[in-house]
Tab-separated table of N, CA and C in Angstrom:
chain	number	residue	atom	x	y	z
A	1	MET	N	275.151	96.198	-1.073
A	1	MET	CA	274.933	96.775	0.217
A	1	MET	C	275.108	96.110	1.425
A	2	ALA	N	275.657	96.527	2.282
A	2	ALA	CA	276.177	95.948	3.642
A	2	ALA	C	274.894	95.702	4.444
A	3	ARG	N	274.979	94.702	5.367
A	3	ARG	CA	273.550	94.170	6.149
A	3	ARG	C	273.652	95.414	7.085
A	4	ASP	N	274.519	96.062	7.856
A	4	ASP	CA	274.271	97.048	8.580
A	4	ASP	C	273.227	98.239	7.847
A	5	ARG	N	273.763	98.474	6.503
A	5	ARG	CA	273.046	99.555	5.702
A	5	ARG	C	271.551	99.122	5.745
A	6	LEU	N	271.505	98.019	5.233
A	6	LEU	CA	269.876	97.449	5.088
A	6	LEU	C	269.035	97.489	6.601
A	7	ALA	N	269.776	97.209	7.646
A	7	ALA	CA	269.090	97.429	8.888
A	7	ALA	C	268.392	98.673	8.979
A	8	CYS	N	269.135	99.501	8.811
A	8	CYS	CA	268.789	100.780	8.927
A	8	CYS	C	267.267	101.151	8.142
A	9	TYR	N	267.352	100.572	6.730
A	9	TYR	CA	266.132	100.936	6.093
A	9	TYR	C	265.146	100.107	6.923
A	10	LEU	N	265.220	98.916	7.147
A	10	LEU	CA	264.224	97.886	7.926
A	10	LEU	C	263.668	98.469	9.192
A	11	ARG	N	264.825	98.560	10.255
A	11	ARG	CA	264.651	98.831	11.530
A	11	ARG	C	264.511	100.212	11.820
A	12	GLY	N	265.099	101.069	10.968
A	12	GLY	CA	265.303	102.583	11.314
A	12	GLY	C	266.787	102.771	11.890
A	13	GLY	N	267.206	103.842	12.036
A	13	GLY	CA	268.539	104.006	12.466
A	13	GLY	C	269.406	105.072	11.176
A	14	ARG	N	270.535	105.199	11.569
A	14	ARG	CA	271.501	106.283	11.060
A	14	ARG	C	272.323	104.898	10.702
A	15	PRO	N	272.857	105.179	9.596
A	15	PRO	CA	274.283	104.214	8.906
A	15	PRO	C	275.504	104.903	9.613
A	16	SER	N	276.647	104.111	9.652
A	16	SER	CA	277.835	105.044	10.118
A	16	SER	C	278.303	105.423	9.078
A	17	GLY	N	278.642	106.928	9.528
A	17	GLY	CA	279.096	107.930	8.260
A	17	GLY	C	278.093	108.583	7.645
A	18	ALA	N	276.990	108.413	7.890
A	18	ALA	CA	275.611	109.182	7.068
A	18	ALA	C	275.153	110.319	7.940
A	19	LEU	N	274.398	110.970	7.099
A	19	LEU	CA	274.280	112.248	7.509
A	19	LEU	C	272.812	112.377	8.046
A	20	ILE	N	271.999	111.325	7.771
A	20	ILE	CA	270.711	111.429	8.174
A	20	ILE	C	270.049	109.912	9.038
A	21	THR	N	268.822	110.136	9.486
A	21	THR	CA	268.383	108.835	9.968
A	21	THR	C	267.177	108.467	9.229
A	22	TYR	N	267.180	107.174	9.111
A	22	TYR	CA	265.997	106.624	8.347
A	22	TYR	C	265.011	106.013	9.531
A	23	GLU	N	263.573	106.224	8.937
A	23	GLU	CA	262.678	105.835	9.570
A	23	GLU	C	262.451	104.220	10.048
A	24	GLY	N	262.703	103.776	8.855
A	24	GLY	CA	262.511	102.313	8.874
A	24	GLY	C	261.275	101.573	8.123
A	25	ALA	N	261.040	100.255	8.007
A	25	ALA	CA	259.953	99.823	7.164
A	25	ALA	C	259.009	99.616	8.047
A	26	ARG	N	257.647	99.314	7.152
A	26	ARG	CA	256.513	99.160	8.227
A	26	ARG	C	256.745	97.645	8.964
A	27	ASP	N	257.519	97.064	7.864
A	27	ASP	CA	257.665	95.299	8.547
A	27	ASP	C	259.546	95.484	8.860
A	28	PRO	N	259.850	95.592	10.268
A	28	PRO	CA	261.110	95.433	10.583
A	28	PRO	C	261.809	94.125	10.396
A	29	SER	N	261.223	93.285	9.940
A	29	SER	CA	261.728	91.723	9.637
A	29	SER	C	263.062	91.695	9.275
A	30	PRO	N	264.024	90.995	9.626
A	30	PRO	CA	265.358	90.674	8.827
A	30	PRO	C	264.905	90.111	7.359
A	31	PRO	N	265.961	90.074	6.690
A	31	PRO	CA	265.646	89.653	5.387
A	31	PRO	C	265.663	87.802	5.616
A	32	ARG	N	264.833	87.369	4.741
A	32	ARG	CA	264.815	85.735	5.121
A	32	ARG	C	265.842	85.005	4.207
A	33	ALA	N	266.863	86.049	3.496
A	33	ALA	CA	268.048	85.373	3.133
A	33	ALA	C	268.645	86.534	2.283
A	34	GLU	N	270.080	86.239	2.298
A	34	GLU	CA	271.027	87.062	1.528
A	34	GLU	C	272.021	86.280	0.909
A	35	MET	N	272.620	86.837	-0.375
A	35	MET	CA	273.580	86.237	-0.821
A	35	MET	C	274.504	87.083	-1.921
A	36	GLY	N	275.401	86.820	-2.127
A	36	GLY	CA	276.180	87.478	-3.536
A	36	GLY	C	275.485	87.122	-4.560
A	37	VAL	N	275.638	88.132	-5.439
A	37	VAL	CA	275.038	87.763	-6.875
A	37	VAL	C	275.932	88.838	-7.697
A	38	GLU	N	275.799	88.344	-9.195
A	38	GLU	CA	276.402	89.282	-9.962
A	38	GLU	C	275.541	89.919	-10.981
A	39	LEU	N	275.221	91.039	-11.162
A	39	LEU	CA	274.319	91.615	-11.854
A	39	LEU	C	274.708	92.007	-13.210
A	40	PRO	N	274.110	92.141	-14.344
A	40	PRO	CA	274.715	92.045	-15.741
A	40	PRO	C	275.139	93.534	-16.224
A	41	GLY	N	274.632	94.615	-15.553
A	41	GLY	CA	275.283	95.928	-15.843
A	41	GLY	C	276.408	96.214	-15.093
A	42	ARG	N	276.599	97.661	-15.039
A	42	ARG	CA	277.487	98.395	-14.286
A	42	ARG	C	277.289	99.617	-13.412
A	43	LEU	N	278.027	99.602	-12.277
A	43	LEU	CA	277.839	100.499	-11.333
A	43	LEU	C	278.767	101.808	-11.837
A	44	TYR	N	278.171	102.847	-11.447
A	44	TYR	CA	278.972	104.205	-11.590
A	44	TYR	C	278.238	104.886	-10.366
A	45	PHE	N	279.298	106.147	-10.197
A	45	PHE	CA	278.993	107.154	-9.242
A	45	PHE	C	278.549	108.538	-9.775
A	46	ALA	N	277.635	108.975	-9.504
A	46	ALA	CA	277.523	110.567	-9.878
A	46	ALA	C	276.504	111.333	-8.890
A	47	GLY	N	276.311	112.515	-9.282
A	47	GLY	CA	275.442	113.386	-8.457
A	47	GLY	C	276.102	113.774	-7.065
A	48	GLU	N	275.054	114.273	-5.874
A	48	GLU	CA	275.954	114.614	-4.850
A	48	GLU	C	274.787	113.894	-3.798
A	49	SER	N	275.169	113.126	-3.033
A	49	SER	CA	274.247	112.566	-1.944
A	49	SER	C	274.023	113.221	-0.752
A	50	ARG	N	272.801	113.536	-0.569
A	50	ARG	CA	272.250	114.389	0.673
A	50	ARG	C	272.532	113.447	2.054
A	51	VAL	N	272.711	112.197	1.622
A	51	VAL	CA	272.985	111.349	2.760
A	51	VAL	C	274.185	111.260	3.367
A	52	TRP	N	275.390	111.038	2.492
A	52	TRP	CA	276.778	110.977	2.540
A	52	TRP	C	277.657	111.904	2.163
A	53	GLY	N	277.140	112.836	1.233
A	53	GLY	CA	278.162	113.870	0.434
A	53	GLY	C	278.610	113.004	-0.558
A	54	GLY	N	279.245	113.865	-1.307
A	54	GLY	CA	279.892	113.052	-2.730
A	54	GLY	C	279.024	112.119	-3.488
A	55	GLY	N	279.571	111.911	-4.404
A	55	GLY	CA	278.848	110.575	-5.433
A	55	GLY	C	278.040	109.630	-4.949
A	56	MET	N	276.878	109.153	-5.608
A	56	MET	CA	276.210	108.249	-5.178
A	56	MET	C	276.549	107.138	-6.317
A	57	ALA	N	276.125	105.706	-5.815
A	57	ALA	CA	276.267	104.734	-6.707
A	57	ALA	C	275.016	104.480	-7.581
A	58	PHE	N	274.959	104.396	-8.797
A	58	PHE	CA	273.984	103.827	-9.290
A	58	PHE	C	274.311	102.624	-10.402
A	59	TYR	N	273.335	102.153	-11.005
A	59	TYR	CA	273.500	101.090	-11.593
A	59	TYR	C	272.862	101.321	-13.047
A	60	ASP	N	273.636	100.654	-14.164
A	60	ASP	CA	273.177	100.992	-15.330
A	60	ASP	C	273.232	99.421	-16.122
A	61	HIS	N	271.984	98.988	-16.521
A	61	HIS	CA	271.781	97.642	-16.608
A	61	HIS	C	271.801	97.523	-18.085
A	62	ASP	N	272.102	98.642	-18.857
A	62	ASP	CA	272.371	98.539	-20.282
A	62	ASP	C	273.809	98.249	-20.621
A	63	VAL	N	274.942	98.567	-19.823
A	63	VAL	CA	276.337	98.532	-19.844
A	63	VAL	C	276.721	97.234	-19.583
A	64	PRO	N	277.539	96.674	-20.300
A	64	PRO	CA	277.915	95.508	-20.022
A	64	PRO	C	278.582	95.376	-18.548
A	65	GLY	N	278.696	94.436	-17.909
A	65	GLY	CA	279.127	94.140	-16.454
A	65	GLY	C	279.857	93.213	-16.344
A	66	PRO	N	280.312	92.267	-15.252
A	66	PRO	CA	279.321	92.306	-14.295
A	66	PRO	C	279.621	93.176	-13.427
A	67	THR	N	278.515	93.203	-12.423
A	67	THR	CA	278.694	94.202	-11.339
A	67	THR	C	278.140	93.203	-10.123
A	68	PRO	N	279.300	93.075	-9.166
A	68	PRO	CA	278.919	92.356	-7.909
A	68	PRO	C	277.991	93.155	-7.157
A	69	ALA	N	277.124	92.291	-6.485
A	69	ALA	CA	276.110	92.846	-5.472
A	69	ALA	C	275.573	91.892	-4.387
A	70	LYS	N	274.849	92.300	-3.646
A	70	LYS	CA	274.521	91.546	-2.457
A	70	LYS	C	272.986	91.637	-2.843
A	71	ALA	N	272.338	90.405	-2.703
A	71	ALA	CA	270.881	90.299	-2.705
A	71	ALA	C	270.167	89.860	-1.322
A	72	TYR	N	268.837	90.594	-0.820
A	72	TYR	CA	268.349	90.087	0.122
A	72	TYR	C	267.005	89.790	-0.323
A	73	LEU	N	266.474	88.651	0.207
A	73	LEU	CA	264.981	88.331	0.154
A	73	LEU	C	264.211	89.107	1.129
A	74	VAL	N	263.561	90.076	0.819
A	74	VAL	CA	262.646	90.681	1.415
A	74	VAL	C	261.292	90.739	0.737
A	75	THR	N	260.410	90.921	1.605
A	75	THR	CA	259.037	91.131	0.788
A	75	THR	C	258.576	92.515	-0.210
A	76	ALA	N	257.804	92.252	-0.829
A	76	ALA	CA	257.242	93.297	-1.847
A	76	ALA	C	257.191	94.875	-0.948
A	77	GLY	N	256.514	94.500	0.136
A	77	GLY	CA	256.246	95.632	1.057
A	77	GLY	C	257.518	96.360	1.567
A	78	GLN	N	258.406	95.435	2.028
A	78	GLN	CA	259.760	95.712	2.559
A	78	GLN	C	260.266	96.772	1.658
A	79	PHE	N	260.410	96.066	0.036
A	79	PHE	CA	261.195	96.613	-0.633
A	79	PHE	C	260.936	98.169	-1.320
A	80	ALA	N	259.190	98.266	-1.145
A	80	ALA	CA	258.491	99.337	-1.774
A	80	ALA	C	259.225	100.248	-0.284
A	81	ASP	N	259.286	100.036	0.877
A	81	ASP	CA	259.264	100.904	1.815
A	81	ASP	C	261.098	101.210	1.813
A	82	ILE	N	261.848	100.433	1.577
A	82	ILE	CA	263.374	100.827	1.224
A	82	ILE	C	263.605	101.770	0.103
A	83	ALA	N	262.791	101.385	-1.228
A	83	ALA	CA	262.714	102.309	-2.052
A	83	ALA	C	262.208	103.433	-1.700
A	84	ALA	N	261.116	103.650	-1.091
A	84	ALA	CA	260.504	104.670	-0.839
A	84	ALA	C	261.478	105.941	0.368
A	85	GLN	N	262.104	105.244	1.251
A	85	GLN	CA	263.159	106.078	1.816
A	85	GLN	C	264.332	106.506	1.084
A	86	GLU	N	264.756	105.748	0.106
A	86	GLU	CA	265.972	106.082	-0.915
A	86	GLU	C	265.509	107.210	-1.779
A	87	MET	N	263.962	107.501	-1.680
A	87	MET	CA	263.783	108.312	-2.636
A	87	MET	C	262.955	109.604	-1.849
A	88	HIS	N	263.542	109.579	-0.351
A	88	HIS	CA	263.211	110.686	0.568
A	88	HIS	C	261.716	110.623	0.406
A	89	ARG	N	260.992	109.539	0.815
A	89	ARG	CA	259.645	109.513	0.989
A	89	ARG	C	259.294	108.837	2.544
A	90	VAL	N	258.253	108.777	3.291
A	90	VAL	CA	257.817	108.088	4.143
A	90	VAL	C	257.104	106.777	3.741
A	91	PRO	N	257.631	105.576	4.341
A	91	PRO	CA	257.115	104.460	3.727
A	91	PRO	C	255.456	104.355	4.080
A	92	ASP	N	254.591	104.151	2.942
A	92	ASP	CA	253.156	104.345	2.888
A	92	ASP	C	252.561	103.032	2.400
A	93	PRO	N	251.382	102.674	3.419
A	93	PRO	CA	250.861	101.485	3.123
A	93	PRO	C	250.231	101.543	1.549
A	94	GLN	N	249.940	102.908	1.144
A	94	GLN	CA	249.204	102.986	0.096
A	94	GLN	C	250.286	103.349	-1.402
A	95	ASP	N	251.464	103.061	-0.798
A	95	ASP	CA	252.437	103.529	-1.808
A	95	ASP	C	252.423	102.406	-3.139
A	96	PRO	N	252.020	103.123	-4.375
A	96	PRO	CA	251.938	102.187	-5.416
A	96	PRO	C	253.177	101.397	-5.851
A	97	ILE	N	254.212	101.606	-5.485
A	97	ILE	CA	255.480	101.065	-5.679
A	97	ILE	C	255.298	99.679	-5.459
A	98	GLU	N	254.609	99.217	-4.423
A	98	GLU	CA	254.697	97.707	-3.784
A	98	GLU	C	253.398	97.002	-5.168
A	99	GLU	N	252.494	97.827	-5.350
A	99	GLU	CA	251.632	97.158	-6.832
A	99	GLU	C	252.945	96.925	-7.932
A	100	VAL	N	253.609	97.878	-8.250
A	100	VAL	CA	254.348	97.692	-9.301
A	100	VAL	C	255.526	96.347	-8.893
A	101	VAL	N	255.962	96.401	-7.811
A	101	VAL	CA	256.766	95.318	-7.697
A	101	VAL	C	256.228	94.060	-7.813
A	102	VAL	N	255.366	93.690	-7.166
A	102	VAL	CA	254.480	92.517	-7.347
A	102	VAL	C	253.913	91.863	-8.831
A	103	GLY	N	254.043	93.196	-9.415
A	103	GLY	CA	253.400	92.968	-10.891
A	103	GLY	C	254.498	92.856	-12.029
A	104	MET	N	255.885	93.384	-11.727
A	104	MET	CA	256.893	93.576	-12.622
A	104	MET	C	257.288	92.575	-13.352
A	105	GLU	N	257.256	92.431	-14.678
A	105	GLU	CA	257.636	91.494	-15.669
A	105	GLU	C	259.374	91.310	-15.605
A	106	GLU	N	259.928	90.110	-15.913
A	106	GLU	CA	261.235	89.930	-15.939
A	106	GLU	C	261.822	91.207	-16.808
A	107	GLY	N	262.661	91.424	-16.597
A	107	GLY	CA	263.424	92.503	-17.644
A	107	GLY	C	262.913	94.062	-17.785
A	108	ALA	N	261.656	94.283	-16.791
A	108	ALA	CA	260.864	95.535	-17.004
A	108	ALA	C	261.505	96.340	-16.313
A	109	ARG	N	261.123	97.746	-16.603
A	109	ARG	CA	261.778	98.971	-15.987
A	109	ARG	C	260.230	99.626	-15.569
A	110	HIS	N	260.325	100.230	-14.295
A	110	HIS	CA	259.394	101.359	-14.214
A	110	HIS	C	259.829	102.629	-13.541
A	111	ALA	N	259.211	103.780	-14.068
A	111	ALA	CA	259.576	104.982	-13.430
A	111	ALA	C	258.727	105.496	-12.481
A	112	ALA	N	259.194	105.522	-11.343
A	112	ALA	CA	258.141	105.971	-10.203
A	112	ALA	C	258.337	107.678	-10.007
A	113	GLY	N	259.326	107.800	-10.527
A	113	GLY	CA	259.367	109.393	-10.743
A	113	GLY	C	260.768	109.872	-11.761
A	114	PRO	N	260.983	111.123	-11.806
A	114	PRO	CA	262.038	111.284	-12.609
A	114	PRO	C	263.692	111.369	-11.631
A	115	GLY	N	263.352	111.265	-10.427
A	115	GLY	CA	264.502	111.513	-9.915
A	115	GLY	C	265.589	110.364	-9.432
A	116	ARG	N	266.717	110.545	-8.854
A	116	ARG	CA	267.481	109.608	-8.300
A	116	ARG	C	266.935	108.457	-7.712
A	117	TYR	N	267.102	107.173	-8.210
A	117	TYR	CA	266.766	106.079	-7.243
A	117	TYR	C	265.294	105.857	-7.524
A	118	GLU	N	264.698	106.448	-8.588
A	118	GLU	CA	263.302	106.235	-8.849
A	118	GLU	C	262.964	105.430	-10.123
A	119	THR	N	263.670	104.819	-10.598
A	119	THR	CA	263.726	104.034	-11.607
A	119	THR	C	263.834	102.526	-11.122
A	120	LEU	N	262.639	101.519	-11.307
A	120	LEU	CA	263.012	100.364	-10.773
A	120	LEU	C	263.273	99.363	-11.746
A	121	ILE	N	264.150	98.294	-11.681
A	121	ILE	CA	264.419	97.390	-12.841
A	121	ILE	C	264.349	96.232	-12.319
A	122	ASP	N	263.880	95.126	-13.166
A	122	ASP	CA	264.050	93.485	-13.015
A	122	ASP	C	265.159	93.413	-13.542
A	123	VAL	N	266.249	92.768	-12.833
A	123	VAL	CA	267.758	92.462	-13.345
A	123	VAL	C	267.815	90.913	-13.532
A	124	GLY	N	266.799	90.211	-13.092
A	124	GLY	CA	266.584	88.843	-13.611
A	124	GLY	C	265.945	88.087	-11.979
A	125	HIS	N	266.211	86.858	-12.232
A	125	HIS	CA	265.740	85.901	-11.502
A	125	HIS	C	266.522	85.068	-10.853
A	126	ARG	N	266.548	84.727	-9.676
A	126	ARG	CA	267.212	83.597	-8.771
A	126	ARG	C	266.210	82.867	-7.891
A	127	ASP	N	266.189	81.456	-8.113
A	127	ASP	CA	265.419	80.579	-7.376
A	127	ASP	C	264.233	80.804	-7.657
A	128	GLY	N	263.913	81.286	-8.880
A	128	GLY	CA	262.378	81.219	-9.184
A	128	GLY	C	261.837	82.722	-8.650
A	129	LEU	N	262.352	83.578	-8.033
A	129	LEU	CA	262.299	84.775	-7.364
A	129	LEU	C	262.469	86.120	-8.251
A	130	PRO	N	261.898	87.057	-8.361
A	130	PRO	CA	262.533	88.312	-8.996
A	130	PRO	C	263.829	88.941	-8.402
A	131	MET	N	264.855	89.528	-9.229
A	131	MET	CA	265.739	90.493	-8.325
A	131	MET	C	265.524	91.808	-8.809
A	132	LEU	N	265.246	92.677	-7.961
A	132	LEU	CA	264.786	94.343	-8.510
A	132	LEU	C	265.863	94.965	-7.839
A	133	THR	N	266.023	96.285	-8.356
A	133	THR	CA	266.872	97.455	-7.773
A	133	THR	C	266.174	98.475	-8.444
A	134	PHE	N	266.641	99.532	-7.740
A	134	PHE	CA	266.225	100.805	-7.944
A	134	PHE	C	267.398	101.594	-8.606
A	135	THR	N	267.421	102.631	-9.526
A	135	THR	CA	268.748	103.517	-9.830
A	135	THR	C	267.989	104.893	-10.644
A	136	ALA	N	268.955	105.668	-10.983
A	136	ALA	CA	268.533	106.589	-11.907
A	136	ALA	C	267.897	106.291	-13.058
A	137	PRO	N	267.383	107.384	-13.593
A	137	PRO	CA	266.716	107.274	-15.154
A	137	PRO	C	267.922	107.452	-16.088
A	138	ASP	N	268.969	108.106	-15.838
A	138	ASP	CA	270.139	108.572	-16.642
A	138	ASP	C	271.459	107.133	-16.640
A	139	GLY	N	271.784	106.778	-17.591
A	139	GLY	CA	272.898	105.949	-17.660
A	139	GLY	C	274.176	106.497	-17.559
A	140	LEU	N	274.973	105.394	-17.587
A	140	LEU	CA	276.467	105.822	-17.171
A	140	LEU	C	276.773	106.716	-18.026
A	141	GLY	N	276.772	106.887	-19.532
A	141	GLY	CA	277.282	107.895	-20.276
A	141	GLY	C	276.529	109.299	-20.464
A	142	ALA	N	275.280	109.329	-19.717
A	142	ALA	CA	274.444	110.649	-19.759
A	142	ALA	C	274.448	111.319	-18.606
A	143	ILE	N	275.360	111.325	-17.728
A	143	ILE	CA	275.641	111.923	-16.359
A	143	ILE	C	277.031	112.181	-16.219
A	144	GLU	N	277.171	113.204	-15.612
A	144	GLU	CA	278.925	113.831	-14.993
A	144	GLU	C	279.064	112.850	-13.935
A	145	HIS	N	280.019	112.221	-13.475
A	145	HIS	CA	280.420	111.480	-12.725
A	145	HIS	C	281.279	112.028	-11.441
A	146	THR	N	280.818	111.878	-10.149
A	146	THR	CA	281.498	112.292	-9.045
A	146	THR	C	282.077	111.295	-8.345
A	147	ALA	N	283.059	111.421	-7.428
A	147	ALA	CA	283.780	110.612	-6.507
A	147	ALA	C	282.728	110.575	-5.172
A	148	PRO	N	282.538	109.396	-4.617
A	148	PRO	CA	281.985	109.060	-3.412
A	148	PRO	C	282.932	109.461	-2.314
A	149	THR	N	282.273	109.372	-1.247
A	149	THR	CA	282.929	109.824	0.126
A	149	THR	C	283.784	108.707	0.816
A	150	SER	N	284.363	108.822	1.606
A	150	SER	CA	285.132	107.706	2.305
A	150	SER	C	284.385	106.796	3.084
A	151	GLY	N	283.251	107.411	3.743
A	151	GLY	CA	282.218	106.898	4.503
A	151	GLY	C	281.255	106.163	3.630
A	152	TYR	N	280.868	106.521	2.590
A	152	TYR	CA	279.734	105.676	1.383
A	152	TYR	C	281.027	104.455	0.974
A	153	LEU	N	282.092	104.978	0.686
A	153	LEU	CA	282.906	103.619	0.202
A	153	LEU	C	283.302	102.368	1.039
A	154	ALA	N	283.188	103.045	2.665
A	154	ALA	CA	283.650	102.085	3.355
A	154	ALA	C	282.288	100.869	3.453
A	155	MET	N	280.846	101.596	3.392
A	155	MET	CA	279.609	100.950	3.474
A	155	MET	C	279.729	100.013	2.086
A	156	LEU	N	280.132	100.214	1.064
A	156	LEU	CA	280.362	99.343	-0.136
A	156	LEU	C	281.241	98.346	0.130
A	157	ARG	N	282.491	98.712	0.439
A	157	ARG	CA	283.301	97.785	1.100
A	157	ARG	C	282.670	96.384	2.122
A	158	ALA	N	282.382	96.914	2.860
A	158	ALA	CA	281.619	96.149	3.713
A	158	ALA	C	280.559	95.251	3.309
A	159	GLY	N	279.841	95.422	2.228
A	159	GLY	CA	278.822	94.626	1.244
A	159	GLY	C	279.649	93.743	0.796
A	160	LEU	N	280.555	94.368	-0.220
A	160	LEU	CA	281.333	93.446	-0.974
A	160	LEU	C	282.137	92.178	-0.291
A	161	ARG	N	282.667	92.775	0.850
A	161	ARG	CA	283.248	91.549	1.734
A	161	ARG	C	282.564	90.509	2.256
A	162	GLU	N	281.058	91.101	2.568
A	162	GLU	CA	280.338	90.008	3.126
A	162	GLU	C	279.514	89.277	1.986
A	163	ALA	N	279.252	89.722	0.723
A	163	ALA	CA	278.789	89.235	-0.205
A	163	ALA	C	279.382	88.006	-0.873
A	164	HIS	N	280.953	88.599	-1.041
A	164	HIS	CA	281.569	87.810	-2.148
A	164	HIS	C	283.078	87.173	-1.102
A	165	GLY	N	283.380	87.927	-0.352
A	165	GLY	CA	284.401	87.268	0.712
A	165	GLY	C	285.580	87.856	0.151
A	166	TRP	N	285.528	89.012	-0.562
A	166	TRP	CA	286.839	89.697	-1.119
A	166	TRP	C	287.861	90.372	-0.229
A	167	ASP	N	289.395	90.257	-0.557
A	167	ASP	CA	289.776	90.994	0.381
A	167	ASP	C	289.920	92.394	-0.131
A	168	ASP	N	290.744	93.193	0.869
A	168	ASP	CA	290.858	94.613	0.671
A	168	ASP	C	291.539	95.185	-0.848
A	169	GLY	N	292.423	94.511	-1.359
A	169	GLY	CA	293.189	94.548	-2.915
A	169	GLY	C	291.960	94.494	-4.023
A	170	ALA	N	291.347	93.242	-3.732
A	170	ALA	CA	290.281	93.151	-4.653
A	170	ALA	C	289.104	94.205	-4.775
A	171	ILE	N	288.685	94.483	-3.379
A	171	ILE	CA	287.610	95.480	-3.424
A	171	ILE	C	287.965	96.867	-3.599
A	172	ALA	N	289.550	97.432	-3.420
A	172	ALA	CA	289.837	98.553	-4.020
A	172	ALA	C	290.080	98.578	-5.330
A	173	ALA	N	290.639	97.391	-6.018
A	173	ALA	CA	290.842	97.515	-7.368
A	173	ALA	C	289.571	97.556	-7.977
A	174	HIS	N	288.481	96.997	-7.658
A	174	HIS	CA	287.138	97.320	-8.170
A	174	HIS	C	286.446	98.625	-8.279
A	175	LEU	N	286.422	99.275	-6.745
A	175	LEU	CA	285.968	100.436	-6.767
A	175	LEU	C	286.515	101.549	-7.475
A	176	ALA	N	287.901	101.659	-7.495
A	176	ALA	CA	288.440	102.357	-8.023
A	176	ALA	C	288.398	102.252	-9.730
A	177	ASP	N	288.205	101.080	-10.211
A	177	ASP	CA	287.828	101.142	-11.479
A	177	ASP	C	286.561	101.710	-11.953
A	178	ARG	N	285.443	101.574	-10.978
A	178	ARG	CA	284.230	102.273	-10.866
A	178	ARG	C	283.893	103.922	-10.911
A	179	ILE	N	284.854	104.135	-9.915
A	179	ILE	CA	285.118	105.456	-9.797
A	179	ILE	C	285.700	106.392	-10.943
A	180	ALA	N	286.430	105.493	-11.411
A	180	ALA	CA	287.026	106.441	-12.612
A	180	ALA	C	286.510	106.281	-13.909
A	181	ALA	N	285.393	105.122	-13.883
A	181	ALA	CA	284.625	105.383	-15.101
A	181	ALA	C	283.896	106.740	-15.534
């Protein structure tokens, strides 16, 4: 996820190319750190995004990867608020996701609901801290794939460039492989 995209979840705002504006997190502070990482699963595109139109990016932890990604060091509350906004809910101090985030064991999954981005997964640890993501309950092979929009791809390209320093050719090849999956 590109830095500018994350800022809309934290401070509120509308990402370039998006159709909606985000409220922002209860704590709008920037992440304490960010870094490029490789996750063990695989990225795929499916569904129809209300934010971007076209397919949405999901992560299947059970399919061999790697998947290049960008990790941000945020608080459990910020993560819960980001997840809530992605689940089309308003950030809430009583949201049980915050407790789940704090108590998740390595490799664990938690279904916050049946919808897209409502499955939380602990994808490993980095420097002694858990790395968490949220995705759909369906895996890569269990859902019809759909192509993402150019605006959504632009945001993903920016994140890959920031996190891994890839050039346009490497980014295009990676995303084309994932879109074709």
